Structure formats: structure tokens, C-alpha cells
Coordinates of N, CA and C in Angstrom, one line a residue:
X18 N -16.7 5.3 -11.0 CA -16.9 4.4 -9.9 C -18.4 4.2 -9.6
X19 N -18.4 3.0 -9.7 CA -20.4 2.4 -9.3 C -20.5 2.3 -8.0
X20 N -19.7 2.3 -7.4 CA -19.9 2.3 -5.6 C -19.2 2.7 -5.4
X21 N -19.5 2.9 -3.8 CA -18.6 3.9 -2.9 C -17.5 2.8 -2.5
X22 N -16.5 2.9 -2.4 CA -14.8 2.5 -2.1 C -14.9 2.4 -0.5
X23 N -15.1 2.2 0.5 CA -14.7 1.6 1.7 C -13.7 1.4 2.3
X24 N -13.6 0.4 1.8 CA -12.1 -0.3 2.0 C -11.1 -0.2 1.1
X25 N -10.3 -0.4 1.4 CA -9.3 0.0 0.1 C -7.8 -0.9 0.5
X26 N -7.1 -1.2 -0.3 CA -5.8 -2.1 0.3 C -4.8 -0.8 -1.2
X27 N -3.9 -0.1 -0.1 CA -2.6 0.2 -0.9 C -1.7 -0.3 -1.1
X28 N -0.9 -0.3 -2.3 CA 0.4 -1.0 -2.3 C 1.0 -0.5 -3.5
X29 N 2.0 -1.4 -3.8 CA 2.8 -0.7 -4.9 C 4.3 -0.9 -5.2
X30 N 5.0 0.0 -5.6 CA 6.8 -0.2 -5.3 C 7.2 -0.4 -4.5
X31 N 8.1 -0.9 -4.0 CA 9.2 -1.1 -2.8 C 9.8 0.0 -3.3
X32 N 10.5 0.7 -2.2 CA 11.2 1.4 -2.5 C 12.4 1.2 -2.9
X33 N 13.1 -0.3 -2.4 CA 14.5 -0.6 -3.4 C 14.1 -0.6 -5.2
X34 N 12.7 -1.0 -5.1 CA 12.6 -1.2 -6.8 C 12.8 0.0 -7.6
X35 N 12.4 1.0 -6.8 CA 12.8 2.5 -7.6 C 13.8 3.3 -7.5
X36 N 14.8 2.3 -6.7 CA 16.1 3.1 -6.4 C 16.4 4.0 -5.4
X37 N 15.4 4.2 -4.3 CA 14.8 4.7 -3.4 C 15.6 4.5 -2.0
X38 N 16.5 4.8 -1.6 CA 17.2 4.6 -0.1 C 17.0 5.0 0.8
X39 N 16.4 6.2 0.9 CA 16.5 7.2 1.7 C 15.3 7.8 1.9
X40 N 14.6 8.4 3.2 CA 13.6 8.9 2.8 C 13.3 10.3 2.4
X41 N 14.7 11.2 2.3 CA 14.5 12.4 1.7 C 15.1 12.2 0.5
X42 N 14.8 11.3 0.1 CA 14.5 11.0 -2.0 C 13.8 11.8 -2.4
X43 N 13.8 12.9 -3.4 CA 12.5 13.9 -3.6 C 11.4 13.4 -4.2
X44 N 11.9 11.7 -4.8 CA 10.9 11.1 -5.5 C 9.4 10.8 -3.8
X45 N 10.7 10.6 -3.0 CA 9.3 10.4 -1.6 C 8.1 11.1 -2.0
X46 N 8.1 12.4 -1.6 CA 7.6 13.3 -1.6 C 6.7 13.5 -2.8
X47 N 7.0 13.3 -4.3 CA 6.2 13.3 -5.5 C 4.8 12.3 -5.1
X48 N 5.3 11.0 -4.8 CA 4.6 9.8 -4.8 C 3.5 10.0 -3.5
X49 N 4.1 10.7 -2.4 CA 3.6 10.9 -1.3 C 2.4 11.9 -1.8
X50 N 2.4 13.2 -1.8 CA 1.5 13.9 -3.3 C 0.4 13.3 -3.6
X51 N 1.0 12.5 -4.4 CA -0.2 11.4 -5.3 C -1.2 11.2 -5.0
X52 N -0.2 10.2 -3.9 CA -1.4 9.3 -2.9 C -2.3 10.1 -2.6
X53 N -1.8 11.3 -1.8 CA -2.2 12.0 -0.4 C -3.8 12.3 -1.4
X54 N -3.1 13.1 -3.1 CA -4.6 13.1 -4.0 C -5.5 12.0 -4.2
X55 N -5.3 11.2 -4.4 CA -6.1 10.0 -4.5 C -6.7 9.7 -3.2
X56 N -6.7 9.5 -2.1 CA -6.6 9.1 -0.8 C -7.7 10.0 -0.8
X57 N -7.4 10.8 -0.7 CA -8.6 12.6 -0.4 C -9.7 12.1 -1.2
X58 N -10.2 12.2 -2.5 CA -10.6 11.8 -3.5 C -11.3 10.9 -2.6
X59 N -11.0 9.9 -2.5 CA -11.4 8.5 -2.4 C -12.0 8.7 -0.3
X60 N -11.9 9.7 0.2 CA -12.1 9.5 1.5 C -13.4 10.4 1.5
X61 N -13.3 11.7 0.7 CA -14.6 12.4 0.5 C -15.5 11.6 -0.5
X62 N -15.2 11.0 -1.0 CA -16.6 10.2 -1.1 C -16.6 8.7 -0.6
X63 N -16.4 8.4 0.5 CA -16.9 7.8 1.5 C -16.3 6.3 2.1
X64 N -15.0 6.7 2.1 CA -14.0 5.3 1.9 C -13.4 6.1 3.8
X65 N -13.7 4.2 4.4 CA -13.5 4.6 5.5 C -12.0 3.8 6.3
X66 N -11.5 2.5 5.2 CA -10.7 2.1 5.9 C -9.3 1.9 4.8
X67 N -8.1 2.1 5.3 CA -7.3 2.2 4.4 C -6.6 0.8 4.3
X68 N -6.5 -0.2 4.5 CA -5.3 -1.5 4.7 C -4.2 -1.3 4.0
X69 N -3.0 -1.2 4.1 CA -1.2 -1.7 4.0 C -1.2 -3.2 4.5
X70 N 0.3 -3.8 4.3 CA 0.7 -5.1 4.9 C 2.1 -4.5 5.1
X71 N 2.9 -3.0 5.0 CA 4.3 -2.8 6.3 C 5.0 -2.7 5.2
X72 N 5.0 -3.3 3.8 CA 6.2 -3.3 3.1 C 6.7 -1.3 2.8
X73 N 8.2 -1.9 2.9 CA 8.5 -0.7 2.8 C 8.3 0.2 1.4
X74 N 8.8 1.1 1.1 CA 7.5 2.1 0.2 C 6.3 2.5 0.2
X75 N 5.8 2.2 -0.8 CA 4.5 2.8 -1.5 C 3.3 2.7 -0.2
X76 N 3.4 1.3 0.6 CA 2.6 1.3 1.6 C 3.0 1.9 2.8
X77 N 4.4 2.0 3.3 CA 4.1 2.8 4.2 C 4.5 4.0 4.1
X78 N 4.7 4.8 3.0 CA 4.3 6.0 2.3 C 2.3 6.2 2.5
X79 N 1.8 5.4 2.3 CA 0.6 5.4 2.1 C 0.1 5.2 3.8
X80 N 0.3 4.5 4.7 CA 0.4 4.9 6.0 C 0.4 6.1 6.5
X81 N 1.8 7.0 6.3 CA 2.2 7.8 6.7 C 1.3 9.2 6.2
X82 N 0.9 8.7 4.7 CA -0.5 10.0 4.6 C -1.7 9.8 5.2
X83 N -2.0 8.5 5.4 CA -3.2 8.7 6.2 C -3.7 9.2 7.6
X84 N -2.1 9.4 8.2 CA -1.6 9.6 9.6 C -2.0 11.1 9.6
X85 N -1.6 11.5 8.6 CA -1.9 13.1 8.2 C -3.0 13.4 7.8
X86 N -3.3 12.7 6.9 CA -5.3 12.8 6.8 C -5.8 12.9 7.8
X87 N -5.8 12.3 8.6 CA -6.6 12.3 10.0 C -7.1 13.6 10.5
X88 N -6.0 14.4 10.1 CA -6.1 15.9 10.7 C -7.4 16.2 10.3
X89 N -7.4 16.2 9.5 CA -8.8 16.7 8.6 C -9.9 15.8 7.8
X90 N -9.7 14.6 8.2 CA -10.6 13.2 7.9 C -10.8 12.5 9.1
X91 N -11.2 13.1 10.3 CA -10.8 11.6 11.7 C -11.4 10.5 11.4
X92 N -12.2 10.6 10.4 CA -13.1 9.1 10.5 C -12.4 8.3 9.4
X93 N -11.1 8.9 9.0 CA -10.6 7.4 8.2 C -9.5 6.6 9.3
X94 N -9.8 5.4 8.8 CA -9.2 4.2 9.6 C -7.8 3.8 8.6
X95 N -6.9 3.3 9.3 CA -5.7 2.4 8.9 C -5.8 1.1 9.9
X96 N -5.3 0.7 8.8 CA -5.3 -1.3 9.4 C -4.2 -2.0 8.7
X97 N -3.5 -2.2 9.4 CA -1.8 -2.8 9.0 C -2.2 -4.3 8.7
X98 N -2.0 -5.0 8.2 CA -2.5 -6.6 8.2 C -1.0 -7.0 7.8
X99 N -0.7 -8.1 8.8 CA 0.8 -8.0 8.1 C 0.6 -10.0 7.7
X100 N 1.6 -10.2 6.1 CA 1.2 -11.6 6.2 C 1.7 -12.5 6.8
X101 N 2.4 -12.4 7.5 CA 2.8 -13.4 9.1 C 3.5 -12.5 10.6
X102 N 3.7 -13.2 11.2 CA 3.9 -12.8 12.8 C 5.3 -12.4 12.2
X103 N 5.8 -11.4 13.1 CA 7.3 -11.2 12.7 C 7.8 -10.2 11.5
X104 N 6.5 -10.0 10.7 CA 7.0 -9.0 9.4 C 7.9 -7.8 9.5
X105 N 9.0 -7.3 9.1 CA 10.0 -6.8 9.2 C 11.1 -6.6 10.0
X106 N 11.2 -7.7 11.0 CA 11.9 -8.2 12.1 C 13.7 -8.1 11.6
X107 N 13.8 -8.5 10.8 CA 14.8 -8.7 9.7 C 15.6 -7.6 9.0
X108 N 14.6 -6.5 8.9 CA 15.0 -5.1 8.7 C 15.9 -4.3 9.3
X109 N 16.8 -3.2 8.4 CA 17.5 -2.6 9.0 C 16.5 -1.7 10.5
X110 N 17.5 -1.4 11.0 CA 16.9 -0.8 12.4 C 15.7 0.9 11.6
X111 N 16.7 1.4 10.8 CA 15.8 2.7 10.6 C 14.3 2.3 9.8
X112 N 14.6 1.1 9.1 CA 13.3 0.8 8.4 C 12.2 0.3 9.3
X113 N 12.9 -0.5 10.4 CA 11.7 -1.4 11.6 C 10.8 -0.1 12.0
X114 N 11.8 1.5 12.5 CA 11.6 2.0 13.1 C 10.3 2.8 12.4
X115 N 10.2 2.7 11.1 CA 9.1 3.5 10.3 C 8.1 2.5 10.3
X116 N 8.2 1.1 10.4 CA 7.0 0.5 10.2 C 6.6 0.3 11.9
X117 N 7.4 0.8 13.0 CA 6.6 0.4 14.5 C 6.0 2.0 15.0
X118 N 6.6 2.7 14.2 CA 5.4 4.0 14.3 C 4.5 4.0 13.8
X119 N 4.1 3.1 12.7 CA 3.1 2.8 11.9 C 1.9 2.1 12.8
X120 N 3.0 1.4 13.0 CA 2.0 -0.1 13.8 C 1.4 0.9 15.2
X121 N 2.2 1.7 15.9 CA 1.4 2.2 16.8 C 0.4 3.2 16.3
X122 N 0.1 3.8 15.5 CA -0.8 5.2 15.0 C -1.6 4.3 14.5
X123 N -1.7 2.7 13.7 CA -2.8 2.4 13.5 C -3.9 2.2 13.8
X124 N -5.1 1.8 13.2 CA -6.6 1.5 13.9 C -6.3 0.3 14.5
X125 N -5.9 -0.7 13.5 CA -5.9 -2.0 13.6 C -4.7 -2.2 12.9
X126 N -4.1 -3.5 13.5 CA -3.1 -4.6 13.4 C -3.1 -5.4 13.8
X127 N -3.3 -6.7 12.9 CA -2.8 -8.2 12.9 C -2.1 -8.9 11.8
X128 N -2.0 -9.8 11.7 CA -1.4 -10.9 10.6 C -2.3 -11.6 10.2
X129 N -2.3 -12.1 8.7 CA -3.0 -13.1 8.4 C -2.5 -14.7 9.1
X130 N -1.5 -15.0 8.8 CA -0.9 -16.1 9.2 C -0.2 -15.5 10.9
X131 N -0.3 -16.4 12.0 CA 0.1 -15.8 13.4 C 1.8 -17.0 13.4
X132 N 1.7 -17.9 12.2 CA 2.9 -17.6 12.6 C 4.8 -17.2 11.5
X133 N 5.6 -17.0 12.1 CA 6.7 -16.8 11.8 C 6.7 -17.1 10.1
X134 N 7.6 -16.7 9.3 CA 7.5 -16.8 8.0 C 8.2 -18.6 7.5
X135 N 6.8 -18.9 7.0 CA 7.4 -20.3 6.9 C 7.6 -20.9 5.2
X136 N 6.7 -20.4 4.3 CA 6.5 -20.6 3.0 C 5.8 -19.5 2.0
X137 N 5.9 -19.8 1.0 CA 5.5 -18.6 0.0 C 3.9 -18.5 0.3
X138 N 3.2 -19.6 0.5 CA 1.8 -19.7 0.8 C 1.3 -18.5 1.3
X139 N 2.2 -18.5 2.9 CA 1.7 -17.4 3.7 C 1.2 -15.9 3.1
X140 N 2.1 -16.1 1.2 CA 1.8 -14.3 0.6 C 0.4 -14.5 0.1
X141 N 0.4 -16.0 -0.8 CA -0.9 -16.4 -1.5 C -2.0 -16.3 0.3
X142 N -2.0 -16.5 0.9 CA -3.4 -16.5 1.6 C -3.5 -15.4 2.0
X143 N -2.3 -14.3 2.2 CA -2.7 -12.8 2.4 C -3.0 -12.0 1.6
X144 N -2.9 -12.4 0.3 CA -3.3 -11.7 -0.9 C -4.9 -11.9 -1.0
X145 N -5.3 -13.4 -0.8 CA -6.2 -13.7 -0.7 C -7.1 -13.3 0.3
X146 N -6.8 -12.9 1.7 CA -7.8 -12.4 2.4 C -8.0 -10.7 2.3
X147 N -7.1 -10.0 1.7 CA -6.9 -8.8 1.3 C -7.9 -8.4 0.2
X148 N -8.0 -9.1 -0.9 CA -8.6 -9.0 -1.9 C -10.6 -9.1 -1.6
X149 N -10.8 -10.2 -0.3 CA -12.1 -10.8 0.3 C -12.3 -9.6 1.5
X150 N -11.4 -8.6 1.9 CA -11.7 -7.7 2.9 C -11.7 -6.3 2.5
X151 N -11.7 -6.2 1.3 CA -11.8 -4.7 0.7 C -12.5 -4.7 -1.0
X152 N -12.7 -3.7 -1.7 CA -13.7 -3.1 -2.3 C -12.7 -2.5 -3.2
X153 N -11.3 -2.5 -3.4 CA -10.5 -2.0 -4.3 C -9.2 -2.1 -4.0
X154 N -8.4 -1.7 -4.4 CA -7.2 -1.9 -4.2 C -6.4 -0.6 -5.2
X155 N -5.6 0.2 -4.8 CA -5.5 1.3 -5.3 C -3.8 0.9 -5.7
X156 N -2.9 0.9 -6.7 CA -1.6 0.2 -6.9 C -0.5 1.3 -7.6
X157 N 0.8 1.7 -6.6 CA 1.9 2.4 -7.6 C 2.3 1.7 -8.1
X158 N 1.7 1.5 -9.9 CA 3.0 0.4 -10.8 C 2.1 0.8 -12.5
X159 N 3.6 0.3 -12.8 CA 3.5 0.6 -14.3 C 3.8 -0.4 -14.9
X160 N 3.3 -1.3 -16.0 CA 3.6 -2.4 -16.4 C 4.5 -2.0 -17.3
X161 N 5.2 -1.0 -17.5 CA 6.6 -1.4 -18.1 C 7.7 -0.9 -17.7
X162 N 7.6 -1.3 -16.0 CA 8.8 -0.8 -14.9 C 8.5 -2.1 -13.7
X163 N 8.3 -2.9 -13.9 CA 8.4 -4.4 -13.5 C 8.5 -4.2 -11.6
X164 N 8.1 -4.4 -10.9 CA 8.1 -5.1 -9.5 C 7.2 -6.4 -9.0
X165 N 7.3 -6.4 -7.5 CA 6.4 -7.4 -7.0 C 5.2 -7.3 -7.2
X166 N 4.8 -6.2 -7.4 CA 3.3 -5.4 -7.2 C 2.6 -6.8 -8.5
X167 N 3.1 -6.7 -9.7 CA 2.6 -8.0 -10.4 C 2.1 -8.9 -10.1
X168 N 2.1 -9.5 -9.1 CA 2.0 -10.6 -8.5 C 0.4 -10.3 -8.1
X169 N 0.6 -9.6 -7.2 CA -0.7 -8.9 -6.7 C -1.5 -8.7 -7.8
X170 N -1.7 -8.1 -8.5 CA -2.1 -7.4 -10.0 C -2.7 -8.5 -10.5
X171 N -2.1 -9.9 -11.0 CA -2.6 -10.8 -11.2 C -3.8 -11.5 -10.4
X172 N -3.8 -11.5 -9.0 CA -4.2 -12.1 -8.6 C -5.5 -11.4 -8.5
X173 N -5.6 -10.1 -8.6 CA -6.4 -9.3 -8.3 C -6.9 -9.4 -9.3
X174 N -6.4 -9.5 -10.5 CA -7.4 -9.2 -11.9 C -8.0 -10.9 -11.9
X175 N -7.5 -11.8 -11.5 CA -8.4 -13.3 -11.6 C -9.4 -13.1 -10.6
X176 N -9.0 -12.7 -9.8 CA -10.5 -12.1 -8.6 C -11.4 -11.2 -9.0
X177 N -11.0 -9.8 -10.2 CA -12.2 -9.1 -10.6 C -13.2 -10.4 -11.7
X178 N -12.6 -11.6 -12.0 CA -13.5 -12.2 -13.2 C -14.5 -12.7 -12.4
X179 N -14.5 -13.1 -11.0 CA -15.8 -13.5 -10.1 C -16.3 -12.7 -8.6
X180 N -15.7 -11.3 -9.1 CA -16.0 -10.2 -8.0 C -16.0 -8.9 -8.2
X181 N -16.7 -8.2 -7.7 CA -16.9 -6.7 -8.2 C -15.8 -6.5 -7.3
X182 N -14.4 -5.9 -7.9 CA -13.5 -5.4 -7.2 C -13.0 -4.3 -8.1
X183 N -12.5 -3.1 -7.4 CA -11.9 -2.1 -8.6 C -10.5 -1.9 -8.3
X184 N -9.7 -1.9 -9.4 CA -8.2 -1.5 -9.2 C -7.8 -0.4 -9.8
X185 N -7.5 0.3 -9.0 CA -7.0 1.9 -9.4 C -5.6 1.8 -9.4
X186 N -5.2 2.3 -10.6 CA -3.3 2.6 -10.5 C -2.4 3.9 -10.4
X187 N -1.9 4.2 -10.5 CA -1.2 5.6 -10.4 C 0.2 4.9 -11.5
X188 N 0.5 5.2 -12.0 CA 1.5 4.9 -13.3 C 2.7 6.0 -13.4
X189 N 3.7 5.8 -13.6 CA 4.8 6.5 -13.7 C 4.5 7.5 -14.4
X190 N 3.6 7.7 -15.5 CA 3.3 8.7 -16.0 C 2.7 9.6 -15.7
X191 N 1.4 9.0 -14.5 CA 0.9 9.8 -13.3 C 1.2 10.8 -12.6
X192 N 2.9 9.6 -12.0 CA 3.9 10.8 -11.2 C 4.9 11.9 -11.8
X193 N 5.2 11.0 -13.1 CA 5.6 12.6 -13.7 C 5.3 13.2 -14.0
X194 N 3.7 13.6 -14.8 CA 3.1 14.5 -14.8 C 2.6 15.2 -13.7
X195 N 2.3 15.0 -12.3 CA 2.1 15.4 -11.3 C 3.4 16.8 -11.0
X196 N 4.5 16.2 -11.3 CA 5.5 17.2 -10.7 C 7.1 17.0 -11.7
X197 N 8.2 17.2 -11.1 CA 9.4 17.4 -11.8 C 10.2 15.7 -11.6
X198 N 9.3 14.6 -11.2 CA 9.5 13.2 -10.8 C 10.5 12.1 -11.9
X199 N 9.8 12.4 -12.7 CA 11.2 12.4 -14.1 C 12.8 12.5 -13.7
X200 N 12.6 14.0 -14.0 CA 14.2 14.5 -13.6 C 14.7 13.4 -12.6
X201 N 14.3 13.4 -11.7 CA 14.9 12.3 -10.9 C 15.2 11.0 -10.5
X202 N 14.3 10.6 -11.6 CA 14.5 8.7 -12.0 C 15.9 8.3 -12.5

């Protein structure tokens, strides 16, 4: 790394993409791990703000360590940015319920777009102001286990060709080597 990380945007799996229902999936916990290593890593040398956008998994996995970091990092920040008014409204009740504990323990929360979900647009300009308000972007995905996360990925690597941005991944391989995370796929 040639500079210090700041800001940072997490993201990654959904949790339906990994098969993931529940949150005492032991895979939670492996991934949670990870992060929590990476995050650390990345906070001791000098990364102060974390951004999510609520989706379930990887990000608010990645929420929920920061919540915990705190104990022992107070100066890192969380900032929910969701890309319109209303984001997970729609949700089963126990999932709202993980992303409005979120929303209250955070530093900051708003939306890029203020209103209601109206067109795909609304993901392109949140991607886009995500990419313009942070210094990296840190991603659970493996290009040969397919999610949304792609999307992002792309758009981020057309942004590293006219911006110093760094993308860090964590790869299935990552997490299985980490622990017993395999077994459980």
C-alpha cells in the first residue's frame, strides 16, 4: 500500500448468494474473522472511516465488526450510505431489524438518492459517489463464485484507470484457509 486507506467502502456477498439464512451459519462467523483481520490491519495504520450501503451480508457483517472495533479503535467511524430513501423497507422483519441497529450505532447515515427506489440508475450514481468518497474499497468475492459484487468490481476497476483507488479482496480461498469454512460450503 502507497498510502494510508482512510476511507474505505465494504462490500461483498449477499448472504442469499452463499446460501447463508441464518445468522448462526458458522460460515458468519469465519467471514466475520476475516473482516474483523483486515479491518484491524487497515485501522492501525490509519483508516478512519468505514462506509457500507445496508445490504445484507458481507456489509452488514462488516458493520457489525466495526461496532466491535470501537472497543478498542474509538476513532474509527461507520457511515451507512444507503442508495435511496427506503433501503430495506421491503425486508423480512428480522433482517430490517439488523440493518436499524446498524443505522443507529452508526457515525453517519444518508442516501445517495433521497428518493424511494425508482430505476437502476439510482445503483450506478451510488456506486459512483462511493467510489469519489473513499480511497479503496475492500470486496468478499471470488471471480469464480459469481454475485452482484461484479458489478461493483467493474466499475471500480474503470475508475482505477483514471484514479488512484485500491481494491482489496478476500477470496474464498482466503476464507478457507483462514479456518474449517470449506467444510461448510
Amino acid at each position: 500500500m502507497n498510502e494510508t486507506i482512510q476511507r474505505l467502502y465494504v462490500t461483498g456477498y449477499q448472504s442469499y448468494e452463499l446460501g447463508i439464512f441464518n445468522e448462526k451459519d458458522p460460515r458468519v462467523q469465519v467471514i466475520k474473522n476475516v473482516l474483523k483481520r483486515e479491518l484491524t490491519a487497515l485501522i492501525e495504520n490509519g483508516l478512519e472511516w468505514v462506509m457500507i450501503s445496508g445490504s445484507l451480508g458481507t456489509e452488514i457483517w462488516a458493520g457489525q465488526i466495526i461496532n466491535e472495533l470501537k472497543q478498542d479503535y474509538p476513532e474509527i467511524k461507520l457511515a451507512i450510505i444507503f442508495p435511496f430513501e427506503g433501503f430495506g423497507s421491503n425486508w423480512k422483519e428480522h433482517n430490517q431489524l439488523l440493518l436499524s441497529e446498524l443505522v443507529q450505532t452508526a457515525d453517519y447515515v444518508d442516501s445517495v438518492s433521497h428518493q424511494p427506489y425508482q430505476n437502476p440508475g439510482q445503483f450506478k450514481n451510488h456506486v459512483s459517489f462511493l467510489l469519489q468518497h473513499t480511497d479503496a474499497a475492500l470486496v468478499v468475492y471470488d471471480t469464480e463464485y459469481l454475485g452482484k459484487s461484479k458489478f461493483f468490481l467493474a466499475d471500480a476497476e474503470k475508475f482505477q484507470e483514471k484514479n488512484s483507488y485500491e481494491l482489496l479482496t478476500i477470496t474464498m480461498d482466503d476464507l478457507e484457509n483462514s479456518s474449517d469454512f470449506g467444510d461448510s460450503v
